[in-house]
Amino acid sequence: MLTHLFLNRLLWSVAGLLALGAAATGIWRTEIYDRVVAPGLVPGAYSQDLLSAAAGLGLLYLACAARPQRTRHQIVALGLLGYLFYAYGIYVIERTYNALYLLYMAVFALSFWALATAGATLDRTTPSVSLPRAVRLTSASGAILQPLVFYPLWIGMLLPLMAAGEQIDSLYSISILDLCFIMPGFVILSFLAYRNHRTGLLLLPALHVLGFTLIFSLAAGELVKPLFGAAPDGAALVQSLALSALFLVLATLHLAKLRTAWPPGESLPVLQPADTQPAHRQPSTGRRTQSRPSH
């Protein structure tokens, strides 16, 4: 799916390692959020760090395990990069000026450029991609549902602020990231998937992975509230679990049914035995010789 895979894997490794360091610090020392995060939002920051640590570990694993023919590994890695872009975008945009702020900026920037590099190195010719029609329409319908819900929701919240000229002190990053980056991605990739375009078929499940990690972090935020002396919101917990489960089902179904066909000789990037290599003609003598495997 991706060319220049070494460069992509290197970016995944660095992003995963930095995210793991930042998240582990936040988990171990929650006091770093004192004075820079409202007390009621600290459980959300803690749960986000839990998911970020898992995403960092996942990226480190995928950077080691990814191979040219392992398309699903690459798709999941892109979804985890999208999650890190969103999660650390919140910290950066919300001006979380603690001792880790420069590290937050590094993860935010690196995840963005890792995604840009993946887009620039996406192989437009191989492999050929197919997905059963029912699965394709289900995956695309689940994706387009998100903009249909969140565009009216966030715009409806912004219009009164715009009319009154008011500013809010926290969580304004959510509307920025959703309206400017995530929802347009859902619209574009769902449309491409509806049209059976290979880019949509390949990249749409990455958005489902991103959606699962983001929404599940909200559910985890409700579950960890007792650690901070707060009571969980049962309705918010159920809604978050239901939506994260939807994303998980869509991602799993899409990836399970996705079929990629590599041209002969490209399915495994290893040298073939000498007796299976094509003969080459020497320009000077006209003799035919077999190419030798390198050692």
PDB file of C-alpha atoms in Angstrom:
ATOM      1  CA  MET A   1       0.000   0.000   0.000  1.00  0.00           C
ATOM      2  CA  LEU A   2       2.765   2.453   0.951  1.00  0.00           C
ATOM      3  CA  THR A   3       6.018   2.915  -0.897  1.00  0.00           C
ATOM      4  CA  HIS A   4       9.123   4.117   0.979  1.00  0.00           C
ATOM      5  CA  LEU A   5       7.923   1.958   3.838  1.00  0.00           C
ATOM      6  CA  PHE A   6      11.134   2.367   5.819  1.00  0.00           C
ATOM      7  CA  LEU A   7      10.591   6.124   6.079  1.00  0.00           C
ATOM      8  CA  ASN A   8       6.964   5.635   7.105  1.00  0.00           C
ATOM      9  CA  ARG A   9       7.882   3.047   9.728  1.00  0.00           C
ATOM     10  CA  LEU A  10      10.566   5.348  11.100  1.00  0.00           C
ATOM     11  CA  LEU A  11       8.035   8.151  11.537  1.00  0.00           C
ATOM     12  CA  TRP A  12       5.593   5.756  13.221  1.00  0.00           C
ATOM     13  CA  SER A  13       8.319   4.639  15.620  1.00  0.00           C
ATOM     14  CA  VAL A  14       9.327   8.141  16.651  1.00  0.00           C
ATOM     15  CA  ALA A  15       5.713   9.320  17.006  1.00  0.00           C
ATOM     16  CA  GLY A  16       4.822   6.229  19.039  1.00  0.00           C
ATOM     17  CA  LEU A  17       7.849   6.578  21.286  1.00  0.00           C
ATOM     18  CA  LEU A  18       7.242  10.269  22.000  1.00  0.00           C
ATOM     19  CA  ALA A  19       3.532   9.687  22.616  1.00  0.00           C
ATOM     20  CA  LEU A  20       4.310   6.818  24.961  1.00  0.00           C
ATOM     21  CA  GLY A  21       6.693   9.011  26.952  1.00  0.00           C
ATOM     22  CA  ALA A  22       4.220  11.893  27.199  1.00  0.00           C
ATOM     23  CA  ALA A  23       1.269   9.657  28.073  1.00  0.00           C
ATOM     24  CA  ALA A  24       3.175   7.599  30.633  1.00  0.00           C
ATOM     25  CA  THR A  25       4.258  10.781  32.382  1.00  0.00           C
ATOM     26  CA  GLY A  26       0.664  12.022  32.527  1.00  0.00           C
ATOM     27  CA  ILE A  27      -0.513   8.684  33.932  1.00  0.00           C
ATOM     28  CA  TRP A  28       2.248   8.513  36.526  1.00  0.00           C
ATOM     29  CA  ARG A  29       2.092  12.167  37.567  1.00  0.00           C
ATOM     30  CA  THR A  30      -1.396  13.567  37.145  1.00  0.00           C
ATOM     31  CA  GLU A  31      -0.336  16.722  38.989  1.00  0.00           C
ATOM     32  CA  ILE A  32       1.218  17.982  35.740  1.00  0.00           C
ATOM     33  CA  TYR A  33      -2.339  19.008  34.778  1.00  0.00           C
ATOM     34  CA  ASP A  34      -2.746  21.232  37.852  1.00  0.00           C
ATOM     35  CA  ARG A  35      -3.472  24.863  36.891  1.00  0.00           C
ATOM     36  CA  VAL A  36      -3.502  24.084  33.134  1.00  0.00           C
ATOM     37  CA  VAL A  37      -6.542  21.765  32.970  1.00  0.00           C
ATOM     38  CA  ALA A  38      -9.845  22.430  34.717  1.00  0.00           C
ATOM     39  CA  PRO A  39     -10.327  19.973  37.625  1.00  0.00           C
ATOM     40  CA  GLY A  40     -13.467  18.535  36.050  1.00  0.00           C
ATOM     41  CA  LEU A  41     -11.520  17.671  32.881  1.00  0.00           C
ATOM     42  CA  VAL A  42      -8.591  15.884  34.553  1.00  0.00           C
ATOM     43  CA  PRO A  43     -10.293  12.427  34.337  1.00  0.00           C
ATOM     44  CA  GLY A  44     -10.627  12.982  30.592  1.00  0.00           C
ATOM     45  CA  ALA A  45      -6.955  13.892  30.325  1.00  0.00           C
ATOM     46  CA  TYR A  46      -6.043  10.790  32.324  1.00  0.00           C
ATOM     47  CA  SER A  47      -8.144   8.474  30.141  1.00  0.00           C
ATOM     48  CA  GLN A  48      -6.764  10.121  27.013  1.00  0.00           C
ATOM     49  CA  ASP A  49      -3.250   9.394  28.269  1.00  0.00           C
ATOM     50  CA  LEU A  50      -4.234   5.757  28.792  1.00  0.00           C
ATOM     51  CA  LEU A  51      -5.383   5.489  25.185  1.00  0.00           C
ATOM     52  CA  SER A  52      -2.376   7.457  23.942  1.00  0.00           C
ATOM     53  CA  ALA A  53      -0.019   5.066  25.699  1.00  0.00           C
ATOM     54  CA  ALA A  54      -1.806   2.132  24.057  1.00  0.00           C
ATOM     55  CA  ALA A  55      -1.657   3.896  20.676  1.00  0.00           C
ATOM     56  CA  GLY A  56       2.059   4.572  21.135  1.00  0.00           C
ATOM     57  CA  LEU A  57       2.730   0.922  21.915  1.00  0.00           C
ATOM     58  CA  GLY A  58       0.590  -0.095  18.956  1.00  0.00           C
ATOM     59  CA  LEU A  59       2.564   2.140  16.605  1.00  0.00           C
ATOM     60  CA  LEU A  60       5.859   0.759  17.873  1.00  0.00           C
ATOM     61  CA  TYR A  61       4.624  -2.770  17.227  1.00  0.00           C
ATOM     62  CA  LEU A  62       3.276  -1.915  13.762  1.00  0.00           C
ATOM     63  CA  ALA A  63       6.513  -0.160  12.841  1.00  0.00           C
ATOM     64  CA  CYS A  64       8.309  -3.441  13.516  1.00  0.00           C
ATOM     65  CA  ALA A  65       5.684  -5.763  12.030  1.00  0.00           C
ATOM     66  CA  ALA A  66       4.602  -3.848   8.925  1.00  0.00           C
ATOM     67  CA  ARG A  67       5.643  -5.275   5.566  1.00  0.00           C
ATOM     68  CA  PRO A  68       4.725  -4.230   2.000  1.00  0.00           C
ATOM     69  CA  GLN A  69       2.170  -7.042   1.710  1.00  0.00           C
ATOM     70  CA  ARG A  70       0.646  -6.418   5.157  1.00  0.00           C
ATOM     71  CA  THR A  71      -1.835  -3.786   4.105  1.00  0.00           C
ATOM     72  CA  ARG A  72      -3.968  -4.049   7.245  1.00  0.00           C
ATOM     73  CA  HIS A  73      -0.998  -3.244   9.482  1.00  0.00           C
ATOM     74  CA  GLN A  74      -0.416  -0.045   7.543  1.00  0.00           C
ATOM     75  CA  ILE A  75      -4.092   0.951   7.672  1.00  0.00           C
ATOM     76  CA  VAL A  76      -4.284   0.496  11.446  1.00  0.00           C
ATOM     77  CA  ALA A  77      -1.067   2.498  11.863  1.00  0.00           C
ATOM     78  CA  LEU A  78      -2.603   5.406   9.956  1.00  0.00           C
ATOM     79  CA  GLY A  79      -5.663   5.264  12.205  1.00  0.00           C
ATOM     80  CA  LEU A  80      -3.480   5.410  15.329  1.00  0.00           C
ATOM     81  CA  LEU A  81      -1.529   8.335  13.872  1.00  0.00           C
ATOM     82  CA  GLY A  82      -4.830  10.111  13.299  1.00  0.00           C
ATOM     83  CA  TYR A  83      -5.740   9.524  16.924  1.00  0.00           C
ATOM     84  CA  LEU A  84      -2.426  11.001  18.124  1.00  0.00           C
ATOM     85  CA  PHE A  85      -2.914  14.011  15.846  1.00  0.00           C
ATOM     86  CA  TYR A  86      -6.326  14.616  17.422  1.00  0.00           C
ATOM     87  CA  ALA A  87      -5.398  13.841  21.031  1.00  0.00           C
ATOM     88  CA  TYR A  88      -2.273  15.979  21.112  1.00  0.00           C
ATOM     89  CA  GLY A  89      -3.919  18.615  18.966  1.00  0.00           C
ATOM     90  CA  ILE A  90      -6.284  19.117  21.900  1.00  0.00           C
ATOM     91  CA  TYR A  91      -3.364  19.692  24.271  1.00  0.00           C
ATOM     92  CA  VAL A  92      -1.620  22.042  21.849  1.00  0.00           C
ATOM     93  CA  ILE A  93      -4.658  24.118  20.858  1.00  0.00           C
ATOM     94  CA  GLU A  94      -5.950  24.291  24.438  1.00  0.00           C
ATOM     95  CA  ARG A  95      -2.561  25.716  25.520  1.00  0.00           C
ATOM     96  CA  THR A  96      -1.775  23.029  28.071  1.00  0.00           C
ATOM     97  CA  TYR A  97       1.405  24.837  29.151  1.00  0.00           C
ATOM     98  CA  ASN A  98       2.961  22.302  31.473  1.00  0.00           C
ATOM     99  CA  ALA A  99       6.470  20.845  31.361  1.00  0.00           C
ATOM    100  CA  LEU A 100       5.454  18.500  28.511  1.00  0.00           C
ATOM    101  CA  TYR A 101       3.999  21.119  26.178  1.00  0.00           C
ATOM    102  CA  LEU A 102       6.891  21.023  23.698  1.00  0.00           C
ATOM    103  CA  LEU A 103       6.570  17.225  23.637  1.00  0.00           C
ATOM    104  CA  TYR A 104       2.846  17.600  22.907  1.00  0.00           C
ATOM    105  CA  MET A 105       3.742  19.869  20.001  1.00  0.00           C
ATOM    106  CA  ALA A 106       6.280  17.344  18.730  1.00  0.00           C
ATOM    107  CA  VAL A 107       3.743  14.488  18.723  1.00  0.00           C
ATOM    108  CA  PHE A 108       1.093  16.720  17.129  1.00  0.00           C
ATOM    109  CA  ALA A 109       3.440  17.851  14.346  1.00  0.00           C
ATOM    110  CA  LEU A 110       5.052  14.472  13.785  1.00  0.00           C
ATOM    111  CA  SER A 111       1.742  12.627  13.534  1.00  0.00           C
ATOM    112  CA  PHE A 112       0.502  15.191  10.999  1.00  0.00           C
ATOM    113  CA  TRP A 113       3.610  14.906   8.826  1.00  0.00           C
ATOM    114  CA  ALA A 114       3.613  11.118   9.147  1.00  0.00           C
ATOM    115  CA  LEU A 115       0.080  11.134   7.731  1.00  0.00           C
ATOM    116  CA  ALA A 116       1.154  13.556   4.995  1.00  0.00           C
ATOM    117  CA  THR A 117       4.097  11.289   4.147  1.00  0.00           C
ATOM    118  CA  ALA A 118       1.777   8.293   3.960  1.00  0.00           C
ATOM    119  CA  GLY A 119      -0.486  10.186   1.567  1.00  0.00           C
ATOM    120  CA  ALA A 120       2.465  11.198  -0.586  1.00  0.00           C
ATOM    121  CA  THR A 121       3.825   7.640  -0.715  1.00  0.00           C
ATOM    122  CA  LEU A 122       0.515   5.821  -1.242  1.00  0.00           C
ATOM    123  CA  ASP A 123       0.986   3.365  -4.103  1.00  0.00           C
ATOM    124  CA  ARG A 124      -1.581   4.236  -6.764  1.00  0.00           C
ATOM    125  CA  THR A 125      -1.137   1.020  -8.753  1.00  0.00           C
ATOM    126  CA  THR A 126      -0.605  -1.953  -6.434  1.00  0.00           C
ATOM    127  CA  PRO A 127      -2.229  -3.793  -4.873  1.00  0.00           C
ATOM    128  CA  SER A 128      -5.646  -4.000  -6.504  1.00  0.00           C
ATOM    129  CA  VAL A 129      -8.366  -3.685  -3.861  1.00  0.00           C
ATOM    130  CA  SER A 130     -11.852  -5.140  -3.557  1.00  0.00           C
ATOM    131  CA  LEU A 131     -14.563  -5.135  -0.914  1.00  0.00           C
ATOM    132  CA  PRO A 132     -17.991  -6.829  -0.980  1.00  0.00           C
ATOM    133  CA  ARG A 133     -20.704  -4.345  -1.917  1.00  0.00           C
ATOM    134  CA  ALA A 134     -22.727  -4.831   1.269  1.00  0.00           C
ATOM    135  CA  VAL A 135     -19.682  -4.252   3.475  1.00  0.00           C
ATOM    136  CA  ARG A 136     -18.604  -1.260   1.399  1.00  0.00           C
ATOM    137  CA  LEU A 137     -21.991   0.422   1.712  1.00  0.00           C
ATOM    138  CA  THR A 138     -22.211  -0.374   5.435  1.00  0.00           C
ATOM    139  CA  SER A 139     -18.753   1.049   6.125  1.00  0.00           C
ATOM    140  CA  ALA A 140     -19.397   4.174   4.048  1.00  0.00           C
ATOM    141  CA  SER A 141     -22.835   4.716   5.619  1.00  0.00           C
ATOM    142  CA  GLY A 142     -21.363   4.495   9.120  1.00  0.00           C
ATOM    143  CA  ALA A 143     -18.721   7.025   8.109  1.00  0.00           C
ATOM    144  CA  ILE A 144     -21.097   9.571   6.572  1.00  0.00           C
ATOM    145  CA  LEU A 145     -23.276   9.358   9.686  1.00  0.00           C
ATOM    146  CA  GLN A 146     -20.584  11.171  11.684  1.00  0.00           C
ATOM    147  CA  PRO A 147     -20.622  14.442   9.675  1.00  0.00           C
ATOM    148  CA  LEU A 148     -24.417  14.343   9.557  1.00  0.00           C
ATOM    149  CA  VAL A 149     -24.462  14.322  13.368  1.00  0.00           C
ATOM    150  CA  PHE A 150     -21.466  16.435  14.339  1.00  0.00           C
ATOM    151  CA  TYR A 151     -21.606  19.229  11.761  1.00  0.00           C
ATOM    152  CA  PRO A 152     -25.036  20.422  13.000  1.00  0.00           C
ATOM    153  CA  LEU A 153     -24.020  19.796  16.616  1.00  0.00           C
ATOM    154  CA  TRP A 154     -20.823  21.871  16.581  1.00  0.00           C
ATOM    155  CA  ILE A 155     -22.169  24.595  14.284  1.00  0.00           C
ATOM    156  CA  GLY A 156     -25.236  24.895  16.491  1.00  0.00           C
ATOM    157  CA  MET A 157     -22.946  25.449  19.488  1.00  0.00           C
ATOM    158  CA  LEU A 158     -20.771  27.962  17.645  1.00  0.00           C
ATOM    159  CA  LEU A 159     -23.523  30.197  16.247  1.00  0.00           C
ATOM    160  CA  PRO A 160     -24.640  31.613  19.631  1.00  0.00           C
ATOM    161  CA  LEU A 161     -21.003  32.302  20.545  1.00  0.00           C
ATOM    162  CA  MET A 162     -20.489  34.034  17.221  1.00  0.00           C
ATOM    163  CA  ALA A 163     -23.635  36.119  17.650  1.00  0.00           C
ATOM    164  CA  ALA A 164     -22.635  37.207  21.163  1.00  0.00           C
ATOM    165  CA  GLY A 165     -18.929  37.579  20.413  1.00  0.00           C
ATOM    166  CA  GLU A 166     -18.109  35.303  23.367  1.00  0.00           C
ATOM    167  CA  GLN A 167     -15.106  33.063  23.875  1.00  0.00           C
ATOM    168  CA  ILE A 168     -15.027  29.790  25.790  1.00  0.00           C
ATOM    169  CA  ASP A 169     -12.054  28.815  27.914  1.00  0.00           C
ATOM    170  CA  SER A 170     -11.844  25.088  27.197  1.00  0.00           C
ATOM    171  CA  LEU A 171     -12.791  22.366  24.727  1.00  0.00           C
ATOM    172  CA  TYR A 172     -12.906  24.779  21.789  1.00  0.00           C
ATOM    173  CA  SER A 173     -10.219  22.593  20.193  1.00  0.00           C
ATOM    174  CA  ILE A 174     -12.796  19.834  19.640  1.00  0.00           C
ATOM    175  CA  SER A 175     -14.852  21.884  17.206  1.00  0.00           C
ATOM    176  CA  ILE A 176     -11.706  23.052  15.392  1.00  0.00           C
ATOM    177  CA  LEU A 177     -10.329  19.543  14.902  1.00  0.00           C
ATOM    178  CA  ASP A 178     -13.705  18.026  14.039  1.00  0.00           C
ATOM    179  CA  LEU A 179     -14.955  20.688  11.639  1.00  0.00           C
ATOM    180  CA  CYS A 180     -11.633  21.364   9.906  1.00  0.00           C
ATOM    181  CA  PHE A 181     -10.014  17.920   9.766  1.00  0.00           C
ATOM    182  CA  ILE A 182     -11.950  14.865  10.933  1.00  0.00           C
ATOM    183  CA  MET A 183     -15.427  15.449   9.488  1.00  0.00           C
ATOM    184  CA  PRO A 184     -14.090  16.455   6.038  1.00  0.00           C
ATOM    185  CA  GLY A 185     -12.062  13.241   6.095  1.00  0.00           C
ATOM    186  CA  PHE A 186     -15.200  11.207   6.788  1.00  0.00           C
ATOM    187  CA  VAL A 187     -17.068  12.979   3.974  1.00  0.00           C
ATOM    188  CA  ILE A 188     -14.311  12.494   1.395  1.00  0.00           C
ATOM    189  CA  LEU A 189     -13.461   8.886   2.199  1.00  0.00           C
ATOM    190  CA  SER A 190     -17.082   7.779   2.561  1.00  0.00           C
ATOM    191  CA  PHE A 191     -17.811   9.265  -0.877  1.00  0.00           C
ATOM    192  CA  LEU A 192     -14.800   7.484  -2.370  1.00  0.00           C
ATOM    193  CA  ALA A 193     -15.855   4.219  -0.746  1.00  0.00           C
ATOM    194  CA  TYR A 194     -19.396   4.590  -2.112  1.00  0.00           C
ATOM    195  CA  ARG A 195     -17.826   4.985  -5.554  1.00  0.00           C
ATOM    196  CA  ASN A 196     -15.697   1.874  -4.990  1.00  0.00           C
ATOM    197  CA  HIS A 197     -12.507   3.950  -5.328  1.00  0.00           C
ATOM    198  CA  ARG A 198      -9.403   2.135  -4.090  1.00  0.00           C
ATOM    199  CA  THR A 199      -8.254   5.088  -1.951  1.00  0.00           C
ATOM    200  CA  GLY A 200     -11.553   5.123  -0.088  1.00  0.00           C
ATOM    201  CA  LEU A 201     -11.514   1.353   0.345  1.00  0.00           C
ATOM    202  CA  LEU A 202      -7.989   1.460   1.755  1.00  0.00           C
ATOM    203  CA  LEU A 203      -8.171   4.525   3.987  1.00  0.00           C
ATOM    204  CA  LEU A 204     -11.736   4.546   5.318  1.00  0.00           C
ATOM    205  CA  PRO A 205     -11.066   1.854   7.972  1.00  0.00           C
ATOM    206  CA  ALA A 206      -8.215   4.030   9.292  1.00  0.00           C
ATOM    207  CA  LEU A 207     -10.861   6.633  10.158  1.00  0.00           C
ATOM    208  CA  HIS A 208     -12.908   3.938  11.894  1.00  0.00           C
ATOM    209  CA  VAL A 209      -9.834   3.051  13.993  1.00  0.00           C
ATOM    210  CA  LEU A 210      -9.383   6.744  14.801  1.00  0.00           C
ATOM    211  CA  GLY A 211     -13.051   7.049  15.761  1.00  0.00           C
ATOM    212  CA  PHE A 212     -12.900   3.999  18.013  1.00  0.00           C
ATOM    213  CA  THR A 213      -9.861   5.201  19.954  1.00  0.00           C
ATOM    214  CA  LEU A 214     -11.223   8.735  20.358  1.00  0.00           C
ATOM    215  CA  ILE A 215     -14.685   7.733  21.547  1.00  0.00           C
ATOM    216  CA  PHE A 216     -13.440   4.887  23.719  1.00  0.00           C
ATOM    217  CA  SER A 217     -11.210   7.390  25.538  1.00  0.00           C
ATOM    218  CA  LEU A 218     -14.421   9.269  26.459  1.00  0.00           C
ATOM    219  CA  ALA A 219     -15.912   6.056  27.852  1.00  0.00           C
ATOM    220  CA  ALA A 220     -12.707   5.415  29.786  1.00  0.00           C
ATOM    221  CA  GLY A 221     -12.933   8.969  31.123  1.00  0.00           C
ATOM    222  CA  GLU A 222     -16.260   8.139  32.735  1.00  0.00           C
ATOM    223  CA  LEU A 223     -14.902   4.902  34.175  1.00  0.00           C
ATOM    224  CA  VAL A 224     -11.899   6.571  35.845  1.00  0.00           C
ATOM    225  CA  LYS A 225     -13.880   9.419  37.421  1.00  0.00           C
ATOM    226  CA  PRO A 226     -14.097   7.636  40.820  1.00  0.00           C
ATOM    227  CA  LEU A 227     -10.276   7.821  40.983  1.00  0.00           C
ATOM    228  CA  PHE A 228     -10.668  11.604  41.070  1.00  0.00           C
ATOM    229  CA  GLY A 229     -13.608  11.744  43.461  1.00  0.00           C
ATOM    230  CA  ALA A 230     -16.291  12.200  40.814  1.00  0.00           C
ATOM    231  CA  ALA A 231     -19.291  10.086  39.856  1.00  0.00           C
ATOM    232  CA  PRO A 232     -19.545   8.646  36.336  1.00  0.00           C
ATOM    233  CA  ASP A 233     -22.269   9.905  34.037  1.00  0.00           C
ATOM    234  CA  GLY A 234     -24.180   6.747  33.125  1.00  0.00           C
ATOM    235  CA  ALA A 235     -25.822   8.180  30.009  1.00  0.00           C
ATOM    236  CA  ALA A 236     -22.523   9.552  28.656  1.00  0.00           C
ATOM    237  CA  LEU A 237     -20.838   6.212  29.359  1.00  0.00           C
ATOM    238  CA  VAL A 238     -23.483   4.227  27.480  1.00  0.00           C
ATOM    239  CA  GLN A 239     -23.413   6.617  24.519  1.00  0.00           C
ATOM    240  CA  SER A 240     -19.616   6.517  24.306  1.00  0.00           C
ATOM    241  CA  LEU A 241     -19.486   2.741  24.557  1.00  0.00           C
ATOM    242  CA  ALA A 242     -22.170   2.367  21.882  1.00  0.00           C
ATOM    243  CA  LEU A 243     -20.460   4.712  19.433  1.00  0.00           C
ATOM    244  CA  SER A 244     -17.010   3.247  20.031  1.00  0.00           C
ATOM    245  CA  ALA A 245     -18.467  -0.245  19.523  1.00  0.00           C
ATOM    246  CA  LEU A 246     -19.946   0.918  16.202  1.00  0.00           C
ATOM    247  CA  PHE A 247     -16.546   2.160  15.044  1.00  0.00           C
ATOM    248  CA  LEU A 248     -14.889  -1.058  16.203  1.00  0.00           C
ATOM    249  CA  VAL A 249     -17.403  -3.215  14.322  1.00  0.00           C
ATOM    250  CA  LEU A 250     -17.043  -1.126  11.153  1.00  0.00           C
ATOM    251  CA  ALA A 251     -13.248  -1.232  11.296  1.00  0.00           C
ATOM    252  CA  THR A 252     -13.142  -4.971  11.991  1.00  0.00           C
ATOM    253  CA  LEU A 253     -15.679  -5.816   9.296  1.00  0.00           C
ATOM    254  CA  HIS A 254     -14.032  -3.600   6.691  1.00  0.00           C
ATOM    255  CA  LEU A 255     -10.530  -4.921   7.365  1.00  0.00           C
ATOM    256  CA  ALA A 256     -11.690  -8.548   7.547  1.00  0.00           C
ATOM    257  CA  LYS A 257     -13.422  -8.377   4.165  1.00  0.00           C
ATOM    258  CA  LEU A 258     -10.849  -6.181   2.411  1.00  0.00           C
ATOM    259  CA  ARG A 259      -9.060  -8.108  -0.328  1.00  0.00           C
ATOM    260  CA  THR A 260      -5.808  -7.048  -1.928  1.00  0.00           C
ATOM    261  CA  ALA A 261      -4.264  -8.768  -4.939  1.00  0.00           C
ATOM    262  CA  TRP A 262      -0.571  -8.250  -5.570  1.00  0.00           C
ATOM    263  CA  PRO A 263       0.924  -8.824  -9.015  1.00  0.00           C
ATOM    264  CA  PRO A 264       3.008 -11.998  -9.415  1.00  0.00           C
ATOM    265  CA  GLY A 265       6.426 -11.589  -7.848  1.00  0.00           C
ATOM    266  CA  GLU A 266       5.381  -8.683  -5.595  1.00  0.00           C
ATOM    267  CA  SER A 267       3.498 -10.517  -2.879  1.00  0.00           C
ATOM    268  CA  LEU A 268       6.671 -11.298  -0.949  1.00  0.00           C
ATOM    269  CA  PRO A 269       9.631  -8.922  -1.199  1.00  0.00           C
ATOM    270  CA  VAL A 270      12.344 -11.609  -1.206  1.00  0.00           C
ATOM    271  CA  LEU A 271      14.703 -12.882  -3.830  1.00  0.00           C
ATOM    272  CA  GLN A 272      13.593 -16.031  -5.656  1.00  0.00           C
ATOM    273  CA  PRO A 273      15.854 -19.044  -6.216  1.00  0.00           C
ATOM    274  CA  ALA A 274      18.156 -18.873  -9.199  1.00  0.00           C
ATOM    275  CA  ASP A 275      16.285 -21.477 -11.229  1.00  0.00           C
ATOM    276  CA  THR A 276      13.116 -19.386 -11.114  1.00  0.00           C
ATOM    277  CA  GLN A 277      14.731 -16.134 -12.225  1.00  0.00           C
ATOM    278  CA  PRO A 278      14.290 -14.977 -15.830  1.00  0.00           C
ATOM    279  CA  ALA A 279      17.257 -15.392 -18.144  1.00  0.00           C
ATOM    280  CA  HIS A 280      19.222 -12.286 -19.136  1.00  0.00           C
ATOM    281  CA  ARG A 281      21.226 -11.783 -22.321  1.00  0.00           C
ATOM    282  CA  GLN A 282      24.749 -10.424 -22.099  1.00  0.00           C
ATOM    283  CA  PRO A 283      25.113  -7.569 -24.542  1.00  0.00           C
ATOM    284  CA  SER A 284      28.722  -8.376 -25.435  1.00  0.00           C
ATOM    285  CA  THR A 285      28.520 -12.108 -26.156  1.00  0.00           C
ATOM    286  CA  GLY A 286      24.845 -12.853 -26.649  1.00  0.00           C
ATOM    287  CA  ARG A 287      25.049 -15.714 -24.130  1.00  0.00           C
ATOM    288  CA  ARG A 288      22.169 -16.404 -21.834  1.00  0.00           C
ATOM    289  CA  THR A 289      22.950 -16.652 -18.138  1.00  0.00           C
ATOM    290  CA  GLN A 290      20.868 -17.120 -15.046  1.00  0.00           C
ATOM    291  CA  SER A 291      20.881 -14.276 -12.485  1.00  0.00           C
ATOM    292  CA  ARG A 292      22.491 -15.324  -9.230  1.00  0.00           C
ATOM    293  CA  PRO A 293      20.940 -14.707  -5.876  1.00  0.00           C
ATOM    294  CA  SER A 294      22.911 -12.325  -3.732  1.00  0.00           C
ATOM    295  CA  HIS A 295      24.181 -13.430  -0.334  1.00  0.00           C
TER     296      HIS A 295
END
